[in-house]
């Protein structure tokens, strides 16, 4: 196992030398994904190298994946590193590498380089301010600290946090120094990493400094984490999403495919059920949430969903280190507490409105970690002396965000993906953090430039009638940001355990897409849609298929059962006797947000403005004279 060295004289300009940087052996799914990419590139005749780490770092992605304490005893760290190496070797032992070359990372990150990195770090009084070669390593490592431990960027750091920063700076700076030397020599043309962790961003910075091409990959956020589709980015996520949103006007009129429509239906039901590591809320229960929270069904309800602030603070650090998106538009609120207190005052004394604040479940201990955020302490201090028409659902309260969404007349979101989720179900959505998000504003999510406009929209948006056009726009953006903006490797990555698809190499059907994703300067979504055309027939077909999938979702919301097929739902006028369903159909009758639903021998009845909206969009009107 030799480190990459000078190009052979026989190589052509088309042949590339790619470092697929994957030292995190403990995070096996990252490693397996990177191996999959490496094999595809090797199959195309490129020289591809993957490193093997043998306990080189004081802090790394694998350690953060299990929240290894920064004061862990040396023997504990050594044992962890041995287990990480064993995990890496176990994956590789059962893998057909298909020409990918492995090497010992210690050949690059020597003890001399580690000593040089430590000297630079020790000479920096405040590690948060450390910069070298114009690269802001302090901001990079602060990103990982804030995100891993749910900290606020302006709060004083404790001893363990300072120790964490210095450990991570020693590791990231050593990575940068070693890879800078390698890229400066011209030995490598490309770099591929998984995830925007500080150690990986340091590697990217080394590649960019010497003009090498770099790509940051992640699996898409769909049905939890969908490994079949990879985002392949030239920039960190915030810049990448800003570019995608800027291009949205050129993408919005392209119709969905039948497969995309079906996949979106799968994702909606997946999230409603509370599945997936990235869904922090419990799944919907279908219970009467009004009685549980002592709410009045005769009054309109606004539900506000906060965001996990440490995630935004961490993203800000990468913006500082790597470059922020274009100038943000005027915003109505300084922060989330400013927004929530404004809305509390807006509904105070109103006898027509109720306001429920859903604090993001990630702010407290949850199914992924046992940490409580510093932001939660601030929220508890701010949300006191509330009027009787305001409720707060705290992170540990056993209330589903989706049960709240079902009864909301309006959803407000700071900027989390819950806004897009609600829009896909036809709920009116008002975003408070204008211009900062992973989805655009205007077509299916509204925003305001100032507080006065926001208050007016909070009142008026609840009266917006649902439209299929607005809902389809939300589905199109979801598809654009997931499927159209991602490299599809579904023919070689399946739902089976990763060892199954690593055991023997298979070539992707569209190998040219792999080349373009990693070596072209054009974003994936642009070249994917370049040859598509739009006509009225395809738009009509799209609308029909979306309505079909909505009926499937509507039936699931009402019965809790996913039939995996269309259900003919007949809308029964409220002023006529309820019809009897025939031939496997369902009959739905609406009355002021409450429904009666007959399917087979079962009868369901519940208050659900969400189901009422969906029924208006996708149900079939009963013919006159039917009994």
Coordinates of C-alpha atoms in Angstrom, one line a residue:
X1 CA 0.0 0.0 0.0
X2 CA 1.8 3.1 -1.3
X3 CA 0.7 6.7 -1.1
X4 CA -0.2 8.4 -4.3
X5 CA 2.9 9.4 -6.2
X6 CA 3.7 11.3 -9.4
X7 CA 1.7 10.6 -12.5
X8 CA 2.9 8.0 -15.0
X9 CA 4.2 9.5 -18.2
X10 CA 1.6 7.5 -20.2
X11 CA -1.5 9.0 -18.6
X12 CA -3.7 11.2 -20.7
X13 CA -5.4 14.4 -19.8
X14 CA -8.7 12.5 -19.4
X15 CA -7.3 10.2 -16.8
X16 CA -7.6 11.5 -13.3
X17 CA -6.0 10.7 -10.0
X18 CA -8.6 10.8 -7.3
X19 CA -8.3 10.7 -3.5
X20 CA -11.5 9.3 -2.0
X21 CA -10.8 10.4 1.6
X22 CA -12.5 8.0 4.0
X23 CA -10.5 7.6 7.3
X24 CA -13.7 7.2 9.4
X25 CA -13.8 3.4 9.5
X26 CA -16.3 3.3 12.4
X27 CA -18.9 5.1 10.3
X28 CA -19.3 2.1 8.0
X29 CA -22.2 3.4 5.9
X30 CA -20.0 6.5 4.9
X31 CA -17.2 4.2 4.1
X32 CA -19.4 1.8 2.0
X33 CA -20.8 4.7 0.0
X34 CA -17.4 6.1 -0.7
X35 CA -16.1 2.7 -1.8
X36 CA -19.1 2.5 -4.2
X37 CA -18.1 5.8 -5.7
X38 CA -14.4 4.9 -5.8
X39 CA -15.1 1.7 -7.7
X40 CA -17.2 3.4 -10.3
X41 CA -14.4 6.0 -10.9
X42 CA -11.8 3.2 -11.1
X43 CA -13.9 1.3 -13.6
X44 CA -13.7 4.4 -15.9
X45 CA -9.9 4.1 -15.9
X46 CA -9.0 6.7 -13.3
X47 CA -6.4 6.0 -10.6
X48 CA -8.4 6.0 -7.3
X49 CA -6.9 5.9 -3.8
X50 CA -8.5 5.3 -0.4
X51 CA -6.6 5.8 2.9
X52 CA -6.5 3.6 5.9
X53 CA -6.2 5.4 9.2
X54 CA -4.3 3.7 12.1
X55 CA -5.0 5.9 15.1
X56 CA -3.5 9.1 13.7
X57 CA -5.9 11.7 15.0
X58 CA -6.6 13.3 18.4
X59 CA -10.2 14.0 17.2
X60 CA -12.1 12.7 14.2
X61 CA -15.5 12.0 12.6
X62 CA -15.6 8.5 14.0
X63 CA -15.0 9.8 17.6
X64 CA -17.7 12.4 17.2
X65 CA -20.1 9.7 15.9
X66 CA -20.1 8.1 19.4
X67 CA -19.5 11.4 21.3
X68 CA -16.2 10.2 22.7
X69 CA -15.3 12.6 25.5
X70 CA -12.5 15.0 25.0
X71 CA -11.0 13.9 28.3
X72 CA -11.1 10.2 27.5
X73 CA -8.1 8.3 28.9
X74 CA -5.4 7.4 26.5
X75 CA -6.1 3.7 26.7
X76 CA -9.8 4.4 25.9
X77 CA -8.8 6.4 22.8
X78 CA -6.4 3.6 21.8
X79 CA -9.0 1.0 22.1
X80 CA -11.5 3.1 20.1
X81 CA -9.0 3.6 17.3
X82 CA -8.2 -0.1 17.2
X83 CA -12.0 -0.9 16.9
X84 CA -12.3 1.8 14.2
X85 CA -9.5 0.2 12.2
X86 CA -10.9 -3.2 12.7
X87 CA -14.3 -1.9 11.4
X88 CA -12.6 -0.4 8.4
X89 CA -10.7 -3.6 7.6
X90 CA -13.8 -5.7 8.0
X91 CA -15.7 -3.7 5.4
X92 CA -12.7 -3.8 3.0
X93 CA -12.1 -7.5 3.5
X94 CA -15.5 -8.4 2.1
X95 CA -15.4 -5.9 -0.7
X96 CA -14.4 -6.2 -4.4
X97 CA -12.3 -3.1 -4.7
X98 CA -12.2 -3.3 -8.5
X99 CA -8.9 -1.6 -8.8
X100 CA -9.1 0.9 -6.0
X101 CA -5.7 1.4 -4.4
X102 CA -5.5 1.5 -0.6
X103 CA -2.7 3.1 1.4
X104 CA -1.7 3.9 4.9
X105 CA -2.6 7.4 5.8
X106 CA 0.4 7.6 8.1
X107 CA 2.5 7.8 5.0
X108 CA 1.1 11.3 4.4
X109 CA 0.4 12.5 7.9
X110 CA 3.8 11.9 9.5
X111 CA 4.8 12.7 13.0
X112 CA 6.6 15.8 11.8
X113 CA 3.4 17.1 10.2
X114 CA 1.5 16.4 13.4
X115 CA 4.1 18.2 15.4
X116 CA 3.9 21.2 13.0
X117 CA 0.1 21.3 13.4
X118 CA 0.3 21.2 17.2
X119 CA 2.9 24.0 17.2
X120 CA 0.6 26.3 15.2
X121 CA -2.4 25.4 17.4
X122 CA -0.5 25.9 20.7
X123 CA 0.7 29.4 19.4
X124 CA -2.9 30.5 19.0
X125 CA -4.4 32.1 22.2
X126 CA -8.0 31.6 21.1
X127 CA -8.4 28.4 19.0
X128 CA -11.7 29.8 17.6
X129 CA -9.7 32.4 15.7
X130 CA -7.1 30.1 14.3
X131 CA -6.3 30.7 10.6
X132 CA -3.5 29.3 8.4
X133 CA -2.9 30.0 4.8
X134 CA -6.0 32.1 4.9
X135 CA -8.1 29.1 5.9
X136 CA -10.3 29.7 9.0
X137 CA -9.7 26.4 10.8
X138 CA -11.1 27.8 14.1
X139 CA -14.5 28.4 12.5
X140 CA -14.5 24.9 10.9
X141 CA -13.9 23.2 14.1
X142 CA -16.4 25.4 16.0
X143 CA -19.0 24.1 13.5
X144 CA -18.5 20.5 14.7
X145 CA -18.4 21.5 18.4
X146 CA -21.6 23.5 18.2
X147 CA -23.4 20.8 16.2
X148 CA -22.2 17.8 18.2
X149 CA -23.0 19.3 21.6
X150 CA -25.9 21.7 20.8
X151 CA -24.1 24.8 22.0
X152 CA -24.7 28.5 21.3
X153 CA -21.9 30.3 19.5
X154 CA -21.8 33.2 21.9
X155 CA -21.8 31.3 25.2
X156 CA -18.6 30.8 27.2
X157 CA -16.9 27.5 26.6
X158 CA -16.0 25.1 29.4
X159 CA -12.7 23.4 29.8
X160 CA -13.8 20.2 28.0
X161 CA -15.0 22.3 25.0
X162 CA -11.6 24.2 24.7
X163 CA -9.9 20.8 24.9
X164 CA -12.2 19.5 22.1
X165 CA -11.4 22.5 19.9
X166 CA -7.6 22.1 20.3
X167 CA -7.8 18.3 19.7
X168 CA -9.8 18.8 16.5
X169 CA -7.6 21.7 15.3
X170 CA -4.5 19.5 15.7
X171 CA -6.2 16.9 13.5
X172 CA -7.7 19.1 10.9
X173 CA -4.6 21.2 10.5
X174 CA -2.4 18.1 10.2
X175 CA -4.8 16.8 7.5
X176 CA -4.6 20.1 5.7
X177 CA -0.8 20.3 5.8
X178 CA -0.3 16.8 4.6
X179 CA -2.8 17.0 1.7
X180 CA -1.6 20.5 0.7
X181 CA 1.8 19.0 0.2
X182 CA 0.3 16.2 -1.9
X183 CA -1.9 18.4 -4.0
X184 CA 0.9 21.0 -4.5
X185 CA 3.0 18.3 -6.1
X186 CA 0.4 17.6 -8.7
X187 CA 0.1 14.0 -7.6
X188 CA -3.7 14.2 -7.4
X189 CA -6.3 15.9 -9.5
X190 CA -9.5 15.3 -7.5
X191 CA -10.8 14.8 -3.9
X192 CA -14.0 13.2 -2.7
X193 CA -15.3 13.3 0.9
X194 CA -18.5 12.4 2.7
X195 CA -20.2 15.1 4.8
X196 CA -19.2 18.6 5.7
X197 CA -17.3 17.7 8.9
X198 CA -14.3 19.9 9.8
X199 CA -11.8 17.2 9.0
X200 CA -13.2 16.8 5.5
X201 CA -13.5 20.6 4.9
X202 CA -9.8 20.9 5.8
X203 CA -9.1 18.3 3.1
X204 CA -11.3 20.3 0.6
X205 CA -9.5 23.5 1.5
X206 CA -6.2 21.8 0.7
X207 CA -7.5 20.6 -2.7
X208 CA -9.0 24.0 -3.6
X209 CA -5.8 25.9 -2.6
X210 CA -3.9 24.1 -5.3
X211 CA -6.6 24.1 -7.9
X212 CA -7.7 20.5 -7.6
X213 CA -11.3 19.5 -8.1
X214 CA -13.2 18.5 -5.0
X215 CA -16.7 17.0 -4.3
X216 CA -18.6 16.7 -1.0
X217 CA -21.2 13.9 -1.1
X218 CA -24.1 12.9 1.1
X219 CA -27.1 10.7 0.7
X220 CA -30.4 12.5 0.2
X221 CA -32.9 13.2 2.9
X222 CA -35.7 11.0 1.6
X223 CA -37.5 8.3 3.6
X224 CA -35.0 9.0 6.3
X225 CA -31.7 8.7 4.5
X226 CA -31.9 7.2 1.0
X227 CA -28.5 5.8 0.0
X228 CA -29.6 5.2 -3.6
X229 CA -29.3 9.0 -4.4
X230 CA -26.2 11.1 -3.7
X231 CA -25.9 14.8 -3.6
X232 CA -22.5 15.6 -5.1
X233 CA -21.6 19.2 -4.2
X234 CA -18.8 21.6 -5.1
X235 CA -19.8 23.7 -2.1
X236 CA -21.0 23.3 1.5
X237 CA -24.8 22.7 1.9
X238 CA -25.8 26.3 2.5
X239 CA -24.1 27.6 -0.6
X240 CA -25.4 24.6 -2.6
X241 CA -29.0 25.1 -1.5
X242 CA -28.7 28.8 -2.3
X243 CA -27.6 28.0 -5.8
X244 CA -30.5 25.5 -6.2
X245 CA -33.1 27.9 -5.0
X246 CA -31.7 30.6 -7.3
X247 CA -32.3 28.2 -10.2
X248 CA -35.8 27.2 -9.0
X249 CA -37.6 29.6 -11.5
X250 CA -36.0 27.7 -14.3
X251 CA -37.0 24.3 -12.8
X252 CA -40.5 24.9 -11.4
X253 CA -42.4 24.3 -14.6
X254 CA -40.9 20.8 -15.3
X255 CA -43.5 18.1 -14.5
X256 CA -42.9 15.3 -12.1
X257 CA -42.4 11.7 -13.3
X258 CA -44.7 8.9 -12.2
X259 CA -41.8 7.4 -10.2
X260 CA -41.1 10.7 -8.4
X261 CA -44.8 11.2 -7.5
X262 CA -44.9 7.7 -6.0
X263 CA -41.7 8.2 -4.1
X264 CA -43.1 11.5 -2.6
X265 CA -46.1 9.6 -1.4
X266 CA -43.8 7.0 0.2
X267 CA -41.9 9.8 1.9
X268 CA -45.0 11.6 3.2
X269 CA -46.3 8.4 4.8
X270 CA -42.8 7.5 6.1
X271 CA -42.6 10.8 7.9
X272 CA -46.1 10.8 9.2
X273 CA -45.3 7.5 10.8
X274 CA -42.4 9.0 12.7
X275 CA -39.9 6.7 10.9
X276 CA -36.2 7.5 10.2
X277 CA -33.3 8.8 12.2
X278 CA -33.9 12.3 11.0
X279 CA -37.5 12.4 12.1
X280 CA -37.4 13.5 15.7
X281 CA -41.1 13.8 16.3
X282 CA -43.2 10.8 17.3
X283 CA -45.4 9.5 14.5
X284 CA -49.0 10.7 14.1
X285 CA -51.5 9.0 16.3
X286 CA -54.8 10.3 14.8
X287 CA -56.1 11.2 18.3
X288 CA -58.1 14.3 19.0
X289 CA -55.3 16.8 19.8
X290 CA -57.8 19.6 20.7
X291 CA -59.0 17.8 23.9
X292 CA -55.4 16.8 24.8
X293 CA -54.2 20.4 24.6
X294 CA -57.5 22.0 25.7
X295 CA -58.0 23.8 22.4
X296 CA -61.3 25.0 20.9
X297 CA -62.2 23.6 17.5
X298 CA -64.4 26.6 16.7
X299 CA -61.3 28.9 16.7
X300 CA -58.6 29.0 14.0
X301 CA -55.3 27.5 15.0
X302 CA -51.8 28.5 14.1
X303 CA -49.0 26.1 14.8
X304 CA -45.4 27.4 14.9
X305 CA -42.5 25.0 14.5
X306 CA -39.1 26.2 15.8
X307 CA -35.7 25.1 14.5
X308 CA -32.8 23.6 16.3
X309 CA -30.6 26.7 16.8
X310 CA -27.3 24.9 17.1
X311 CA -27.6 23.6 13.6
X312 CA -28.0 27.2 12.3
X313 CA -25.1 28.5 14.5
X314 CA -22.9 25.7 13.1
X315 CA -23.8 26.5 9.5
X316 CA -22.9 30.1 10.2
X317 CA -19.4 29.0 11.1
X318 CA -19.0 27.2 7.8
X319 CA -20.3 30.4 6.0
X320 CA -17.5 32.3 7.8
X321 CA -14.9 29.7 6.9
X322 CA -16.0 29.0 3.3
X323 CA -18.0 31.9 2.1
X324 CA -21.6 32.9 2.8
X325 CA -24.5 32.8 0.3
X326 CA -25.5 36.1 -1.5
X327 CA -26.9 38.9 0.6
X328 CA -30.0 37.9 2.5
X329 CA -33.3 39.9 2.0
X330 CA -34.8 42.0 4.8
X331 CA -36.1 39.8 7.7
X332 CA -39.0 40.5 10.1
X333 CA -37.3 39.0 13.1
X334 CA -33.9 39.0 14.7
X335 CA -34.2 35.4 16.0
X336 CA -36.7 32.7 17.0
X337 CA -37.5 34.2 20.4
X338 CA -38.3 37.5 18.7
X339 CA -40.6 35.8 16.3
X340 CA -42.4 33.7 19.0
X341 CA -42.9 36.6 21.3
X342 CA -44.2 38.7 18.4
X343 CA -46.8 36.0 17.6
X344 CA -47.8 35.6 21.3
X345 CA -48.5 39.3 21.4
X346 CA -50.3 39.1 18.1
X347 CA -52.8 36.5 19.4
X348 CA -53.0 37.9 22.9
X349 CA -56.6 38.9 23.7
X350 CA -58.0 37.4 20.4
X351 CA -61.1 35.3 20.7
X352 CA -60.8 34.0 17.1
X353 CA -57.2 32.6 17.2
X354 CA -55.2 30.0 19.1
X355 CA -51.4 29.6 18.9
X356 CA -49.4 26.5 19.6
X357 CA -45.6 26.6 19.7
X358 CA -43.9 23.3 18.9
X359 CA -40.4 23.4 20.2
X360 CA -38.1 21.3 17.9
X361 CA -37.7 17.8 19.5
X362 CA -34.0 17.8 18.8
X363 CA -33.5 20.6 21.4
X364 CA -33.7 18.1 24.2
X365 CA -32.7 14.4 24.6
X366 CA -34.2 12.3 21.9
X367 CA -33.8 9.0 20.1
X368 CA -30.4 10.0 18.6
X369 CA -28.7 11.6 21.6
X370 CA -29.1 12.5 25.3
X371 CA -28.1 16.1 25.0
X372 CA -30.1 19.2 26.0
X373 CA -29.4 22.4 24.0
X374 CA -28.5 25.7 25.5
X375 CA -31.2 27.3 23.3
X376 CA -33.9 25.3 25.1
X377 CA -32.9 27.0 28.4
X378 CA -33.4 30.4 26.7
X379 CA -36.8 29.3 25.2
X380 CA -38.1 28.2 28.6
X381 CA -37.1 31.6 30.1
X382 CA -38.7 33.5 27.3
X383 CA -42.0 31.6 27.0
X384 CA -43.6 32.5 30.3
X385 CA -46.7 34.5 31.2
X386 CA -48.5 33.2 28.2
X387 CA -52.2 34.1 27.5
X388 CA -54.8 31.4 27.7
X389 CA -55.0 30.9 23.9
X390 CA -51.3 30.0 23.6
X391 CA -49.8 26.5 24.3
X392 CA -46.2 25.3 24.2
X393 CA -45.4 21.7 23.3
X394 CA -41.9 21.1 24.7
X395 CA -39.5 18.6 23.1
X396 CA -40.2 15.7 25.5
X397 CA -44.0 16.2 25.5
X398 CA -45.5 13.1 23.9
X399 CA -47.2 15.1 21.2
X400 CA -46.7 14.4 17.5
X401 CA -45.7 17.3 15.3
X402 CA -47.9 15.6 12.7
X403 CA -51.0 15.5 14.9
X404 CA -50.6 19.2 15.3
X405 CA -50.1 19.7 11.6
X406 CA -53.3 17.8 10.9
X407 CA -55.4 20.3 12.9
X408 CA -53.5 23.5 11.9
X409 CA -55.2 26.2 9.9
X410 CA -51.8 27.6 9.3
X411 CA -48.2 26.4 9.9
X412 CA -45.4 28.8 10.7
X413 CA -41.8 27.6 10.4
X414 CA -38.6 29.3 11.3
X415 CA -37.0 27.6 8.3
X416 CA -36.8 23.9 8.9
X417 CA -38.1 21.3 6.4
X418 CA -41.4 21.0 8.3
X419 CA -42.5 24.0 6.1
X420 CA -41.9 21.9 3.0
X421 CA -43.6 18.9 4.6
X422 CA -46.7 20.9 5.4
X423 CA -46.8 22.5 2.0
X424 CA -46.8 19.1 0.3
X425 CA -50.0 18.4 2.3
X426 CA -51.7 21.6 1.2
X427 CA -51.3 23.4 4.5
X428 CA -50.8 27.2 4.3
X429 CA -47.2 27.9 5.4
X430 CA -45.7 31.2 6.5
X431 CA -41.9 31.2 7.0
X432 CA -40.4 33.4 9.7
X433 CA -36.7 33.3 8.8
X434 CA -37.0 34.9 5.3
X435 CA -34.4 34.0 2.8
X436 CA -32.7 31.3 4.9
X437 CA -33.8 27.8 4.2
X438 CA -33.5 24.7 2.0
X439 CA -36.6 25.6 0.0
X440 CA -37.8 28.7 -1.9
X441 CA -40.5 31.2 -1.0
X442 CA -43.4 32.5 -3.0
X443 CA -44.8 29.4 -4.9
X444 CA -45.9 27.2 -2.0
X445 CA -44.4 28.9 1.2
X446 CA -45.0 32.5 2.0
X447 CA -42.7 35.0 3.8
X448 CA -42.7 38.6 4.8
X449 CA -40.2 41.5 4.7
X450 CA -41.2 43.1 8.0
X451 CA -43.2 42.5 11.1
X452 CA -46.3 44.4 10.0
X453 CA -46.5 42.4 6.8
X454 CA -45.9 39.2 8.8
X455 CA -48.8 39.9 11.1
X456 CA -51.1 40.7 8.2
X457 CA -50.1 37.5 6.5
X458 CA -50.6 35.5 9.7
X459 CA -54.2 36.6 9.6
X460 CA -54.9 36.3 5.9
X461 CA -53.0 33.2 5.0
X462 CA -55.5 30.9 6.9
X463 CA -58.2 31.9 4.4
X464 CA -56.1 30.8 1.4
X465 CA -58.1 28.1 -0.4
X466 CA -56.1 25.0 -1.2
X467 CA -55.0 24.7 -4.8
X468 CA -53.6 21.8 -6.7
X469 CA -51.1 24.1 -8.5
X470 CA -49.5 25.3 -5.3
X471 CA -49.3 21.8 -3.9
X472 CA -47.8 20.4 -7.1
X473 CA -45.1 23.2 -6.9
X474 CA -44.1 21.9 -3.5
X475 CA -43.9 18.4 -4.8
X476 CA -41.8 19.5 -7.8
X477 CA -39.4 21.4 -5.6
X478 CA -39.0 18.3 -3.4
X479 CA -38.3 16.2 -6.4
X480 CA -35.9 18.8 -7.8
X481 CA -33.9 19.1 -4.5
X482 CA -33.8 15.3 -4.0
X483 CA -34.0 13.3 -7.2
X484 CA -33.1 15.8 -9.9
X485 CA -30.2 17.3 -7.9
X486 CA -28.7 13.9 -7.0
X487 CA -26.7 11.2 -8.7
X488 CA -28.9 8.1 -9.0
X489 CA -27.1 4.9 -8.1
X490 CA -30.2 2.9 -7.3
X491 CA -29.3 0.2 -9.8
X492 CA -26.1 -0.7 -7.8
X493 CA -27.1 0.4 -4.2
X494 CA -30.2 -1.3 -2.9
X495 CA -32.1 -1.7 0.4
X496 CA -30.1 -4.7 1.3
X497 CA -27.2 -4.4 3.9
X498 CA -24.2 -2.6 2.3
X499 CA -22.0 -5.7 2.5
X500 CA -24.3 -7.3 -0.1
X501 CA -23.7 -4.6 -2.7
X502 CA -20.0 -4.3 -1.9
X503 CA -19.2 -8.0 -2.3
X504 CA -19.2 -7.9 -6.1
X505 CA -18.8 -4.8 -8.3
X506 CA -21.6 -3.9 -10.7
X507 CA -21.4 -1.1 -13.2
X508 CA -24.1 1.6 -13.1
X509 CA -26.3 1.7 -16.2
X510 CA -25.6 5.4 -16.6
X511 CA -21.9 5.6 -15.9
X512 CA -21.7 8.9 -17.9
X513 CA -23.7 10.4 -15.1
X514 CA -21.1 9.5 -12.5
X515 CA -18.4 11.2 -14.6
X516 CA -20.5 14.3 -15.0
X517 CA -21.4 14.5 -11.3
X518 CA -17.8 14.4 -10.1
X519 CA -15.9 16.1 -12.9
X520 CA -18.3 18.6 -14.5
X521 CA -18.7 22.2 -13.2
X522 CA -22.4 22.2 -14.0
X523 CA -24.8 21.3 -11.1
X524 CA -26.5 18.0 -11.5
X525 CA -30.0 19.4 -11.7
X526 CA -29.1 21.5 -14.7
X527 CA -27.9 18.7 -17.0
X528 CA -30.5 16.3 -15.8
X529 CA -33.4 18.5 -17.0
X530 CA -31.6 19.9 -20.1
X531 CA -33.3 17.5 -22.5
X532 CA -36.8 17.5 -20.9
X533 CA -39.8 19.1 -22.6
X534 CA -43.1 20.1 -21.3
X535 CA -46.5 19.9 -22.9
X536 CA -50.1 20.1 -21.7
X537 CA -50.7 16.4 -21.9
X538 CA -47.8 15.7 -19.5
X539 CA -49.0 18.4 -17.1
X540 CA -52.5 16.8 -17.1
X541 CA -51.0 13.4 -16.5
X542 CA -48.9 14.8 -13.7
X543 CA -52.0 16.3 -12.0
X544 CA -53.9 13.1 -12.3
X545 CA -51.1 11.0 -10.7
X546 CA -50.6 13.5 -7.9
X547 CA -54.3 13.3 -7.1
X548 CA -54.0 9.5 -7.1
X549 CA -51.2 9.6 -4.6
X550 CA -53.0 12.2 -2.4
X551 CA -55.9 9.8 -2.1
X552 CA -53.5 7.2 -0.9
X553 CA -52.2 9.6 1.7
X554 CA -55.6 10.8 2.7
X555 CA -56.8 7.2 3.3
X556 CA -53.7 6.6 5.4
X557 CA -54.4 9.8 7.5
X558 CA -57.9 8.6 8.2
X559 CA -57.5 4.9 8.7
X560 CA -53.8 4.5 9.6
X561 CA -53.4 1.9 6.9
X562 CA -51.3 2.4 3.7
X563 CA -53.0 0.4 1.0
X564 CA -50.2 1.1 -1.5
X565 CA -52.7 1.8 -4.1
X566 CA -55.3 4.3 -5.2
X567 CA -58.6 4.5 -3.3
X568 CA -61.6 5.9 -5.1
X569 CA -62.8 8.5 -2.6
X570 CA -66.2 9.9 -3.3
X571 CA -67.0 13.3 -1.8
X572 CA -70.5 13.3 -0.3
X573 CA -72.2 16.7 0.0
X574 CA -72.6 17.7 3.6
X575 CA -76.3 18.5 3.2
X576 CA -77.2 15.1 1.9
X577 CA -77.5 11.6 3.5
X578 CA -74.1 9.9 3.5
X579 CA -73.7 7.5 0.7
X580 CA -72.9 3.8 1.0
X581 CA -69.5 2.9 -0.6
X582 CA -69.5 0.3 -3.4
X583 CA -66.8 -1.7 -5.2
X584 CA -64.0 -1.0 -2.7
X585 CA -64.5 2.8 -2.8
X586 CA -64.6 5.1 0.2
X587 CA -67.2 7.8 0.9
X588 CA -66.2 11.1 2.6
X589 CA -68.5 13.7 4.0
X590 CA -67.1 17.0 5.3
X591 CA -68.6 19.5 7.8
X592 CA -66.6 22.4 9.0
X593 CA -63.3 20.5 9.2
X594 CA -64.8 17.4 10.6
X595 CA -65.2 14.3 8.4
X596 CA -67.2 11.1 8.3
X597 CA -65.4 8.4 6.2
X598 CA -66.9 5.1 5.2
X599 CA -64.7 2.4 3.9
X600 CA -66.0 -1.2 3.7
X601 CA -67.8 -1.8 7.0
X602 CA -65.8 0.8 8.9
X603 CA -66.8 4.3 9.7
X604 CA -64.3 6.9 10.8
X605 CA -65.0 10.4 12.1
X606 CA -62.6 13.1 13.4
X607 CA -61.8 16.8 13.2
X608 CA -59.1 17.3 10.6
X609 CA -58.7 20.5 8.5
X610 CA -55.8 18.8 6.8
X611 CA -57.9 15.9 5.5
X612 CA -60.6 18.4 4.5
X613 CA -58.1 20.3 2.4
X614 CA -56.8 17.2 0.7
X615 CA -60.3 15.9 0.0
X616 CA -61.1 19.1 -1.8
X617 CA -58.1 18.6 -4.0
X618 CA -58.2 14.9 -4.8
X619 CA -61.7 13.4 -4.0
X620 CA -64.2 12.6 -6.7
X621 CA -67.5 14.4 -6.5
X622 CA -70.5 12.1 -6.1
X623 CA -72.8 12.2 -9.2
X624 CA -76.2 13.7 -8.8
X625 CA -78.9 11.3 -7.9
X626 CA -76.7 8.7 -6.4
X627 CA -77.9 7.2 -3.1

